[in-house]
Amino acid sequence: MKQLWNQYKQNKVVHGVFLLIYISVTSLSLFMAQRSVTAFLLLLSSLLLLYFTNFKNVTKWIIAGIVLVFLLPFTASNGDAYQSYMEVATLVGIYVSMALGLNIVVGMAGLLDLGFVAFFAVGAYTYGIFATAQASNFMPFGQYPLSGESFWIFILLGCFVAAVFGILLGIPVLRVKGDYLAIVTLGFGEIIRIVFNNLDKPVNITNGAMGIPSVTPPRLFGIDFLYPSQFYYIVLVILIFTIFTVRRFEHSKIGRAWKAVRENEIAAQAMGIPLVKTKLMAFAIGASFSGMMGVVFAAKQTFVDPTSFTLLESITILVMVILGGMGSVPGVILGAAVMTILNLQVLTELTNWLNQLNLSGVISIPDALSPSKMQRFIFGALLILFALYRPQGLLPAKNPVFNESQLKKGKGSDLKGTTVPPQKENMQA
């Protein structure tokens, strides 16, 4: 049996046939069903199966692109739940991008950040203020709100402004680490939220606790983006850019410097790594991805207020990184997707189903144990189970291991290393 399994793992043809059948069956199920959360999740699971195949990375990207760009929107569009499916997929993309940004700070550089949602808020308010008449309260020139075409420029502006705030956060925290770093970043996140909540006097900039309504939607070629199915493609493009950029940083000189700082700051500094520059780059680059998604979030919701950027949101994003596997790009993507889908789809549908059974008299649930009250309890229990039985994360980070003798010989064709989990690498060392 073990021999057959090893042969299956190495056979790309079998992988391709099985994946093709799986994608075809789940796509047809989602297309035929008017509203099926199970079919929707099974189709998304095909991306996880694709990750474990032996195909080349280019092949995996092409197949994933076909599924995300064509199959998922097309098969989901047949039922009444099309926009709700696209809403979930859009939010998954937003949280995955933010989790990848936080993974740079926490997973790669080892800097515990509990105020990461502040950069998300900076991006959202950057677009929300100028895409409404709110900017006319303090801007001496220009006509507001700006048109929907400005949204595409504000994606870059949100990235830049969030990166600047990331540097401003990084400067005072260079002297602290560990628990004190967590306290400082937590305070920074709360300060940003409180500032936005009270920045309506003496000049009304953010409209305070009332929030900023009627944010101008994006426009491209005369088409207004109003529905989740339209924002889905915007988020998908930004997410692909984020994944590509993070992967490039991970295997670059700065990525190796981040990991060195994470393991031992003193040793990294002794090896000539500039700690100030390395840490500031981690904060700035990680914050920039969150700022871009903040702009998209403000345009999608058409409303921005401080209650969307609480400490709980920062904790949720941090849990996504830890659950998936700190430092692991595929793991963080999976962790963010699992967390978002659990919150928005699985537990919500389970709660609605139990409520219907309770109202119809099939089962009797006491008020103290009503499904609406127990949803967060179930979510917390699942996180505890993951922490107990999967402490390294769903997809732990893998470090390249090279043959020392081949490196000394300088054989270019043999320099390609294999990847093993960190704990195995330590055992080999």
Tab-separated table of C-alpha atoms in Angstrom:
chain	number	residue	atom	x	y	z
A	1	MET	CA	0.000	0.000	0.000
A	2	LYS	CA	2.827	2.370	0.871
A	3	GLN	CA	4.522	1.621	-2.453
A	4	LEU	CA	1.306	2.370	-4.354
A	5	TRP	CA	0.913	5.631	-2.449
A	6	ASN	CA	4.482	6.681	-3.293
A	7	GLN	CA	3.852	5.896	-6.957
A	8	TYR	CA	0.694	7.998	-6.867
A	9	LYS	CA	2.555	10.917	-5.297
A	10	GLN	CA	5.107	10.907	-8.109
A	11	ASN	CA	2.646	10.387	-10.982
A	12	LYS	CA	1.676	13.765	-12.447
A	13	VAL	CA	-0.791	12.203	-14.891
A	14	VAL	CA	-2.811	10.678	-12.063
A	15	HIS	CA	-2.696	13.981	-10.206
A	16	GLY	CA	-3.982	15.808	-13.269
A	17	VAL	CA	-6.813	13.364	-13.927
A	18	PHE	CA	-7.967	13.352	-10.307
A	19	LEU	CA	-7.801	17.155	-10.073
A	20	LEU	CA	-9.697	17.568	-13.342
A	21	ILE	CA	-12.465	15.224	-12.185
A	22	TYR	CA	-12.672	16.936	-8.800
A	23	ILE	CA	-12.881	20.432	-10.259
A	24	SER	CA	-15.449	19.336	-12.856
A	25	VAL	CA	-17.703	17.640	-10.285
A	26	THR	CA	-17.572	20.495	-7.765
A	27	SER	CA	-18.075	23.137	-10.468
A	28	LEU	CA	-21.104	21.278	-11.835
A	29	SER	CA	-22.494	20.888	-8.304
A	30	LEU	CA	-22.183	24.599	-7.615
A	31	PHE	CA	-23.697	25.449	-10.999
A	32	MET	CA	-26.703	23.158	-10.519
A	33	ALA	CA	-27.374	24.102	-6.889
A	34	GLN	CA	-29.270	27.317	-6.209
A	35	ARG	CA	-27.593	27.765	-2.864
A	36	SER	CA	-24.999	25.270	-1.655
A	37	VAL	CA	-22.301	26.290	0.787
A	38	THR	CA	-20.846	22.785	0.596
A	39	ALA	CA	-20.346	22.940	-3.178
A	40	PHE	CA	-18.824	26.406	-2.863
A	41	LEU	CA	-16.319	25.244	-0.241
A	42	LEU	CA	-15.474	22.070	-2.150
A	43	LEU	CA	-14.650	24.077	-5.262
A	44	LEU	CA	-12.384	26.362	-3.237
A	45	SER	CA	-10.753	23.256	-1.743
A	46	SER	CA	-9.505	22.357	-5.209
A	47	LEU	CA	-6.868	25.087	-4.756
A	48	LEU	CA	-5.567	23.268	-1.676
A	49	LEU	CA	-5.408	19.991	-3.611
A	50	LEU	CA	-3.595	21.813	-6.388
A	51	TYR	CA	-0.955	23.004	-3.919
A	52	PHE	CA	-0.074	19.397	-2.974
A	53	THR	CA	0.371	18.219	-6.558
A	54	ASN	CA	3.766	17.816	-8.212
A	55	PHE	CA	3.069	20.246	-11.040
A	56	LYS	CA	5.421	23.085	-11.819
A	57	ASN	CA	4.634	26.434	-10.225
A	58	VAL	CA	3.678	27.927	-13.582
A	59	THR	CA	1.161	25.126	-14.153
A	60	LYS	CA	-0.294	25.611	-10.681
A	61	TRP	CA	-0.699	29.350	-11.248
A	62	ILE	CA	-2.460	28.764	-14.574
A	63	ILE	CA	-4.900	26.226	-13.098
A	64	ALA	CA	-5.577	28.429	-10.054
A	65	GLY	CA	-6.187	31.392	-12.359
A	66	ILE	CA	-8.715	29.409	-14.402
A	67	VAL	CA	-10.559	28.365	-11.242
A	68	LEU	CA	-10.602	31.821	-9.644
A	69	VAL	CA	-11.120	33.987	-12.724
A	70	PHE	CA	-13.563	31.870	-14.729
A	71	LEU	CA	-14.951	28.771	-12.990
A	72	LEU	CA	-15.816	30.179	-9.565
A	73	PRO	CA	-17.667	33.327	-10.752
A	74	PHE	CA	-19.392	31.497	-13.621
A	75	THR	CA	-20.607	28.465	-11.674
A	76	ALA	CA	-21.758	30.588	-8.711
A	77	SER	CA	-23.695	33.012	-10.946
A	78	ASN	CA	-26.487	30.519	-11.673
A	79	GLY	CA	-28.096	30.722	-8.221
A	80	ASP	CA	-29.634	33.427	-6.074
A	81	ALA	CA	-26.653	33.380	-3.719
A	82	TYR	CA	-24.226	34.648	-6.372
A	83	GLN	CA	-23.504	37.998	-4.729
A	84	SER	CA	-23.226	36.436	-1.266
A	85	TYR	CA	-20.668	33.945	-2.584
A	86	MET	CA	-18.717	36.740	-4.214
A	87	GLU	CA	-18.945	38.774	-0.994
A	88	VAL	CA	-17.308	35.936	0.929
A	89	ALA	CA	-14.662	35.424	-1.759
A	90	THR	CA	-13.899	39.162	-1.782
A	91	LEU	CA	-13.506	39.329	1.997
A	92	VAL	CA	-11.300	36.231	1.889
A	93	GLY	CA	-9.024	38.025	-0.568
A	94	ILE	CA	-8.929	41.164	1.611
A	95	TYR	CA	-8.017	39.250	4.761
A	96	VAL	CA	-5.489	37.046	2.959
A	97	SER	CA	-3.674	40.135	1.695
A	98	MET	CA	-3.624	41.713	5.161
A	99	ALA	CA	-2.470	38.440	6.747
A	100	LEU	CA	0.382	38.222	4.244
A	101	GLY	CA	1.410	41.751	5.201
A	102	LEU	CA	1.342	40.891	8.900
A	103	ASN	CA	3.248	37.686	8.155
A	104	ILE	CA	6.184	39.812	6.997
A	105	VAL	CA	6.235	41.624	10.340
A	106	VAL	CA	5.443	38.723	12.671
A	107	GLY	CA	6.326	35.566	10.757
A	108	MET	CA	9.475	36.648	8.920
A	109	ALA	CA	10.906	39.501	11.002
A	110	GLY	CA	9.653	38.198	14.360
A	111	LEU	CA	8.126	41.534	15.452
A	112	LEU	CA	4.879	40.982	17.354
A	113	ASP	CA	2.379	43.574	16.096
A	114	LEU	CA	-1.015	43.891	17.809
A	115	GLY	CA	-2.030	47.117	16.062
A	116	PHE	CA	-1.836	46.039	12.431
A	117	VAL	CA	-5.437	47.030	11.720
A	118	ALA	CA	-4.360	50.680	12.103
A	119	PHE	CA	-2.789	50.560	8.634
A	120	PHE	CA	-6.014	49.122	7.268
A	121	ALA	CA	-7.852	52.076	8.810
A	122	VAL	CA	-5.346	54.559	7.347
A	123	GLY	CA	-5.973	53.228	3.841
A	124	ALA	CA	-9.742	53.235	4.295
A	125	TYR	CA	-9.885	56.805	5.604
A	126	THR	CA	-7.426	58.018	2.954
A	127	TYR	CA	-9.934	57.151	0.249
A	128	GLY	CA	-13.091	57.728	2.312
A	129	ILE	CA	-12.252	61.347	3.117
A	130	PHE	CA	-11.479	62.406	-0.440
A	131	ALA	CA	-14.172	60.273	-2.100
A	132	THR	CA	-16.847	62.195	-0.173
A	133	ALA	CA	-17.603	65.833	0.540
A	134	GLN	CA	-15.740	65.454	3.841
A	135	ALA	CA	-12.507	66.775	2.327
A	136	SER	CA	-14.130	70.146	1.551
A	137	ASN	CA	-14.130	70.902	5.299
A	138	PHE	CA	-10.367	71.364	5.421
A	139	MET	CA	-9.037	71.406	1.839
A	140	PRO	CA	-8.646	74.968	0.501
A	141	PHE	CA	-8.628	73.858	-3.134
A	142	GLY	CA	-10.247	71.202	-5.320
A	143	GLN	CA	-13.803	69.929	-5.736
A	144	TYR	CA	-15.024	67.040	-3.635
A	145	PRO	CA	-16.011	64.240	-3.740
A	146	LEU	CA	-13.495	63.063	-6.275
A	147	SER	CA	-14.739	60.966	-9.166
A	148	GLY	CA	-14.680	57.188	-9.154
A	149	GLU	CA	-11.717	57.163	-11.550
A	150	SER	CA	-9.509	58.453	-8.720
A	151	PHE	CA	-9.972	55.132	-6.895
A	152	TRP	CA	-7.193	53.514	-8.931
A	153	ILE	CA	-4.761	56.255	-7.927
A	154	PHE	CA	-5.812	56.001	-4.292
A	155	ILE	CA	-4.849	52.323	-4.237
A	156	LEU	CA	-1.254	53.465	-4.708
A	157	LEU	CA	-1.735	56.421	-2.335
A	158	GLY	CA	-3.186	54.127	0.321
A	159	CYS	CA	-0.168	51.851	-0.098
A	160	PHE	CA	2.234	54.796	0.287
A	161	VAL	CA	0.457	56.452	3.234
A	162	ALA	CA	0.193	53.142	5.122
A	163	ALA	CA	3.908	52.504	4.503
A	164	VAL	CA	4.716	55.955	5.959
A	165	PHE	CA	2.644	55.164	9.047
A	166	GLY	CA	4.442	51.819	9.260
A	167	ILE	CA	7.763	53.662	9.418
A	168	LEU	CA	6.355	56.076	12.028
A	169	LEU	CA	5.360	53.050	14.107
A	170	GLY	CA	8.702	51.361	13.572
A	171	ILE	CA	10.857	54.283	14.715
A	172	PRO	CA	9.757	54.334	18.392
A	173	VAL	CA	9.600	50.537	18.733
A	174	LEU	CA	13.202	49.906	17.633
A	175	ARG	CA	14.317	50.071	21.269
A	176	VAL	CA	11.831	47.472	22.536
A	177	LYS	CA	11.107	43.848	21.773
A	178	GLY	CA	9.051	40.921	22.996
A	179	ASP	CA	6.145	41.758	25.290
A	180	TYR	CA	6.981	45.457	25.291
A	181	LEU	CA	6.811	45.523	21.507
A	182	ALA	CA	3.332	43.997	21.671
A	183	ILE	CA	2.243	46.670	24.175
A	184	VAL	CA	3.592	49.526	22.032
A	185	THR	CA	1.968	48.285	18.832
A	186	LEU	CA	-1.296	47.658	20.672
A	187	GLY	CA	-1.210	51.238	21.921
A	188	PHE	CA	-0.460	52.519	18.414
A	189	GLY	CA	-3.504	50.729	17.002
A	190	GLU	CA	-5.763	52.127	19.703
A	191	ILE	CA	-4.352	55.639	19.248
A	192	ILE	CA	-5.119	55.590	15.523
A	193	ARG	CA	-8.679	54.400	16.150
A	194	ILE	CA	-9.303	57.003	18.855
A	195	VAL	CA	-7.826	59.779	16.702
A	196	PHE	CA	-10.159	58.905	13.839
A	197	ASN	CA	-13.024	58.684	16.315
A	198	ASN	CA	-12.378	62.209	17.662
A	199	LEU	CA	-11.046	64.016	14.598
A	200	ASP	CA	-14.242	65.976	14.063
A	201	LYS	CA	-13.226	68.990	16.186
A	202	PRO	CA	-12.100	71.711	15.796
A	203	VAL	CA	-11.960	70.818	12.078
A	204	ASN	CA	-14.238	68.036	10.921
A	205	ILE	CA	-11.893	65.695	9.044
A	206	THR	CA	-13.187	62.184	9.791
A	207	ASN	CA	-16.735	63.034	10.984
A	208	GLY	CA	-15.914	61.323	14.275
A	209	ALA	CA	-17.996	58.426	15.522
A	210	MET	CA	-20.692	59.114	12.914
A	211	GLY	CA	-18.403	57.806	10.197
A	212	ILE	CA	-18.123	58.824	6.550
A	213	PRO	CA	-21.097	57.701	4.433
A	214	SER	CA	-21.729	57.644	0.684
A	215	VAL	CA	-18.184	56.929	-0.428
A	216	THR	CA	-17.892	57.251	-4.212
A	217	PRO	CA	-17.659	53.801	-5.848
A	218	PRO	CA	-14.823	53.018	-8.264
A	219	ARG	CA	-15.378	53.648	-11.958
A	220	LEU	CA	-13.576	52.239	-14.969
A	221	PHE	CA	-14.480	52.912	-18.617
A	222	GLY	CA	-17.748	54.481	-17.489
A	223	ILE	CA	-18.779	51.429	-15.399
A	224	ASP	CA	-19.430	51.898	-11.682
A	225	PHE	CA	-18.292	49.081	-9.404
A	226	LEU	CA	-21.234	48.498	-7.082
A	227	TYR	CA	-21.501	44.742	-6.521
A	228	PRO	CA	-19.260	42.209	-4.754
A	229	SER	CA	-18.858	40.316	-8.034
A	230	GLN	CA	-17.121	43.404	-9.447
A	231	PHE	CA	-14.931	44.059	-6.408
A	232	TYR	CA	-13.942	40.388	-6.507
A	233	TYR	CA	-11.740	40.984	-9.542
A	234	ILE	CA	-10.145	44.097	-8.020
A	235	VAL	CA	-9.251	42.157	-4.884
A	236	LEU	CA	-8.013	39.213	-6.956
A	237	VAL	CA	-5.574	41.387	-8.918
A	238	ILE	CA	-4.211	43.027	-5.733
A	239	LEU	CA	-3.964	39.630	-4.046
A	240	ILE	CA	-1.945	38.134	-6.913
A	241	PHE	CA	0.387	41.138	-6.756
A	242	THR	CA	0.703	40.712	-2.974
A	243	ILE	CA	1.517	36.992	-3.174
A	244	PHE	CA	4.084	37.553	-5.922
A	245	THR	CA	5.746	40.402	-4.016
A	246	VAL	CA	5.843	38.552	-0.695
A	247	ARG	CA	7.321	35.451	-2.331
A	248	ARG	CA	9.999	37.548	-4.005
A	249	PHE	CA	10.862	39.239	-0.703
A	250	GLU	CA	10.923	35.900	1.107
A	251	HIS	CA	13.702	34.507	-1.074
A	252	SER	CA	15.625	37.767	-1.441
A	253	LYS	CA	18.448	39.273	0.587
A	254	ILE	CA	16.060	41.333	2.722
A	255	GLY	CA	13.917	38.245	3.351
A	256	ARG	CA	16.919	36.326	4.674
A	257	ALA	CA	17.814	39.360	6.790
A	258	TRP	CA	14.311	39.364	8.310
A	259	LYS	CA	14.643	35.703	9.249
A	260	ALA	CA	18.075	36.306	10.744
A	261	VAL	CA	16.706	39.122	12.898
A	262	ARG	CA	13.832	36.880	13.941
A	263	GLU	CA	16.174	34.120	15.103
A	264	ASN	CA	18.772	36.258	16.895
A	265	GLU	CA	19.141	40.027	16.684
A	266	ILE	CA	22.619	40.078	18.202
A	267	ALA	CA	23.959	37.455	15.819
A	268	ALA	CA	22.297	39.183	12.864
A	269	GLN	CA	23.858	42.518	13.795
A	270	ALA	CA	27.238	40.852	14.228
A	271	MET	CA	26.938	39.508	10.686
A	272	GLY	CA	26.492	43.040	9.356
A	273	ILE	CA	22.692	43.213	9.046
A	274	PRO	CA	21.431	46.770	9.774
A	275	LEU	CA	18.700	46.273	12.376
A	276	VAL	CA	17.093	49.703	11.967
A	277	LYS	CA	16.750	49.476	8.201
A	278	THR	CA	15.623	45.838	8.290
A	279	LYS	CA	12.903	46.386	10.881
A	280	LEU	CA	11.610	49.583	9.289
A	281	MET	CA	11.353	47.854	5.913
A	282	ALA	CA	9.357	45.043	7.505
A	283	PHE	CA	6.884	47.488	9.061
A	284	ALA	CA	6.600	49.600	5.904
A	285	ILE	CA	6.177	46.749	3.415
A	286	GLY	CA	3.752	44.833	5.619
A	287	ALA	CA	1.653	47.953	6.218
A	288	SER	CA	1.495	48.840	2.519
A	289	PHE	CA	-0.541	45.752	1.616
A	290	SER	CA	-2.999	46.492	4.404
A	291	GLY	CA	-3.330	50.100	3.209
A	292	MET	CA	-4.239	49.008	-0.325
A	293	MET	CA	-6.949	46.699	0.951
A	294	GLY	CA	-8.221	49.470	3.222
A	295	VAL	CA	-8.929	51.581	0.135
A	296	VAL	CA	-10.815	48.670	-1.462
A	297	PHE	CA	-12.749	48.052	1.764
A	298	ALA	CA	-13.879	51.685	2.001
A	299	ALA	CA	-15.039	51.677	-1.631
A	300	LYS	CA	-16.844	48.351	-1.256
A	301	GLN	CA	-18.640	49.234	1.972
A	302	THR	CA	-19.296	52.858	0.849
A	303	PHE	CA	-19.023	53.696	4.556
A	304	VAL	CA	-16.092	54.115	6.941
A	305	ASP	CA	-16.264	54.414	10.714
A	306	PRO	CA	-13.902	53.597	13.618
A	307	THR	CA	-15.847	50.507	14.749
A	308	SER	CA	-14.453	48.532	11.804
A	309	PHE	CA	-10.878	48.877	13.090
A	310	THR	CA	-10.921	47.583	16.656
A	311	LEU	CA	-8.351	45.526	18.539
A	312	LEU	CA	-10.390	42.398	17.813
A	313	GLU	CA	-9.665	42.836	14.100
A	314	SER	CA	-5.918	42.968	14.775
A	315	ILE	CA	-6.154	39.854	16.939
A	316	THR	CA	-8.137	38.089	14.209
A	317	ILE	CA	-5.494	38.831	11.573
A	318	LEU	CA	-2.753	37.674	13.955
A	319	VAL	CA	-4.645	34.421	14.580
A	320	MET	CA	-4.807	33.879	10.806
A	321	VAL	CA	-1.014	34.070	10.616
A	322	ILE	CA	-0.466	31.765	13.609
A	323	LEU	CA	-3.130	29.291	12.501
A	324	GLY	CA	-1.715	28.985	8.998
A	325	GLY	CA	1.924	28.849	10.067
A	326	MET	CA	4.134	31.842	10.847
A	327	GLY	CA	6.547	32.588	8.039
A	328	SER	CA	4.748	30.294	5.595
A	329	VAL	CA	3.107	32.086	2.656
A	330	PRO	CA	0.876	29.115	1.647
A	331	GLY	CA	0.044	28.529	5.306
A	332	VAL	CA	-1.010	32.142	5.901
A	333	ILE	CA	-3.198	32.052	2.781
A	334	LEU	CA	-4.873	28.878	4.038
A	335	GLY	CA	-5.215	30.202	7.596
A	336	ALA	CA	-6.818	33.464	6.481
A	337	ALA	CA	-9.183	31.627	4.132
A	338	VAL	CA	-10.209	29.119	6.808
A	339	MET	CA	-10.790	31.817	9.419
A	340	THR	CA	-12.827	34.047	7.112
A	341	ILE	CA	-14.949	31.241	5.680
A	342	LEU	CA	-15.597	29.830	9.157
A	343	ASN	CA	-16.803	33.224	10.388
A	344	LEU	CA	-18.814	34.268	7.337
A	345	GLN	CA	-20.077	31.000	5.853
A	346	VAL	CA	-19.786	27.811	7.863
A	347	LEU	CA	-20.681	28.968	11.376
A	348	THR	CA	-23.288	31.414	10.081
A	349	GLU	CA	-25.028	28.724	8.019
A	350	LEU	CA	-24.811	26.287	10.930
A	351	THR	CA	-26.360	28.873	13.240
A	352	ASN	CA	-29.215	29.567	10.799
A	353	TRP	CA	-29.866	25.854	10.343
A	354	LEU	CA	-30.043	25.218	14.101
A	355	ASN	CA	-32.314	28.231	14.558
A	356	GLN	CA	-34.716	26.873	11.943
A	357	LEU	CA	-34.786	23.478	13.645
A	358	ASN	CA	-35.438	25.166	16.977
A	359	LEU	CA	-38.274	27.322	15.606
A	360	SER	CA	-39.911	24.365	13.846
A	361	GLY	CA	-39.876	22.335	17.052
A	362	VAL	CA	-37.605	19.571	15.757
A	363	ILE	CA	-35.142	20.240	18.571
A	364	SER	CA	-35.410	22.302	21.725
A	365	ILE	CA	-32.469	24.569	22.518
A	366	PRO	CA	-32.454	26.638	25.750
A	367	ASP	CA	-32.035	30.377	25.350
A	368	ALA	CA	-28.738	30.287	27.200
A	369	LEU	CA	-27.389	27.889	24.554
A	370	SER	CA	-28.966	29.492	21.503
A	371	PRO	CA	-26.876	29.029	18.326
A	372	SER	CA	-26.440	32.794	17.864
A	373	LYS	CA	-24.788	33.001	21.276
A	374	MET	CA	-22.712	29.857	20.822
A	375	GLN	CA	-21.217	30.800	17.442
A	376	ARG	CA	-18.187	32.532	18.961
A	377	PHE	CA	-17.833	29.689	21.467
A	378	ILE	CA	-17.618	27.133	18.652
A	379	PHE	CA	-15.120	29.328	16.835
A	380	GLY	CA	-12.952	29.604	19.958
A	381	ALA	CA	-13.128	25.864	20.576
A	382	LEU	CA	-11.947	25.173	17.028
A	383	LEU	CA	-8.991	27.514	17.521
A	384	ILE	CA	-8.044	25.695	20.734
A	385	LEU	CA	-8.135	22.351	18.910
A	386	PHE	CA	-5.913	23.707	16.164
A	387	ALA	CA	-3.471	25.078	18.742
A	388	LEU	CA	-3.308	21.761	20.608
A	389	TYR	CA	-2.976	19.392	17.680
A	390	ARG	CA	-1.373	21.634	15.073
A	391	PRO	CA	0.936	24.036	16.966
A	392	GLN	CA	3.189	24.600	13.941
A	393	GLY	CA	0.232	25.747	11.837
A	394	LEU	CA	-1.769	24.144	9.075
A	395	LEU	CA	1.103	24.476	6.572
A	396	PRO	CA	4.329	25.104	8.509
A	397	ALA	CA	7.138	27.106	6.983
A	398	LYS	CA	9.810	25.128	5.153
A	399	ASN	CA	13.416	26.240	4.953
A	400	PRO	CA	15.744	25.297	2.077
A	401	VAL	CA	18.507	22.829	2.930
A	402	PHE	CA	21.571	22.622	0.697
A	403	ASN	CA	24.308	20.048	0.334
A	404	GLU	CA	27.401	21.629	1.844
A	405	SER	CA	29.891	19.638	-0.234
A	406	GLN	CA	28.136	20.573	-3.464
A	407	LEU	CA	28.082	24.234	-2.445
A	408	LYS	CA	31.849	24.146	-1.850
A	409	LYS	CA	32.407	22.583	-5.268
A	410	GLY	CA	30.269	25.329	-6.832
A	411	LYS	CA	28.257	23.042	-9.076
A	412	GLY	CA	25.505	25.312	-10.384
A	413	SER	CA	23.272	22.429	-11.451
A	414	ASP	CA	23.375	20.921	-7.965
A	415	LEU	CA	22.761	24.065	-5.927
A	416	LYS	CA	19.021	23.607	-5.842
A	417	GLY	CA	18.007	22.626	-2.340
A	418	THR	CA	15.101	20.760	-0.882
A	419	THR	CA	12.703	22.157	1.660
A	420	VAL	CA	12.065	20.655	5.071
A	421	PRO	CA	10.135	21.849	8.102
A	422	PRO	CA	12.204	23.960	10.536
A	423	GLN	CA	12.125	21.316	13.254
A	424	LYS	CA	13.615	18.710	10.886
A	425	GLU	CA	16.281	21.159	9.773
A	426	ASN	CA	17.312	21.649	13.396
A	427	MET	CA	17.552	17.882	13.867
A	428	GLN	CA	19.796	17.605	10.810
A	429	ALA	CA	21.980	20.384	12.135
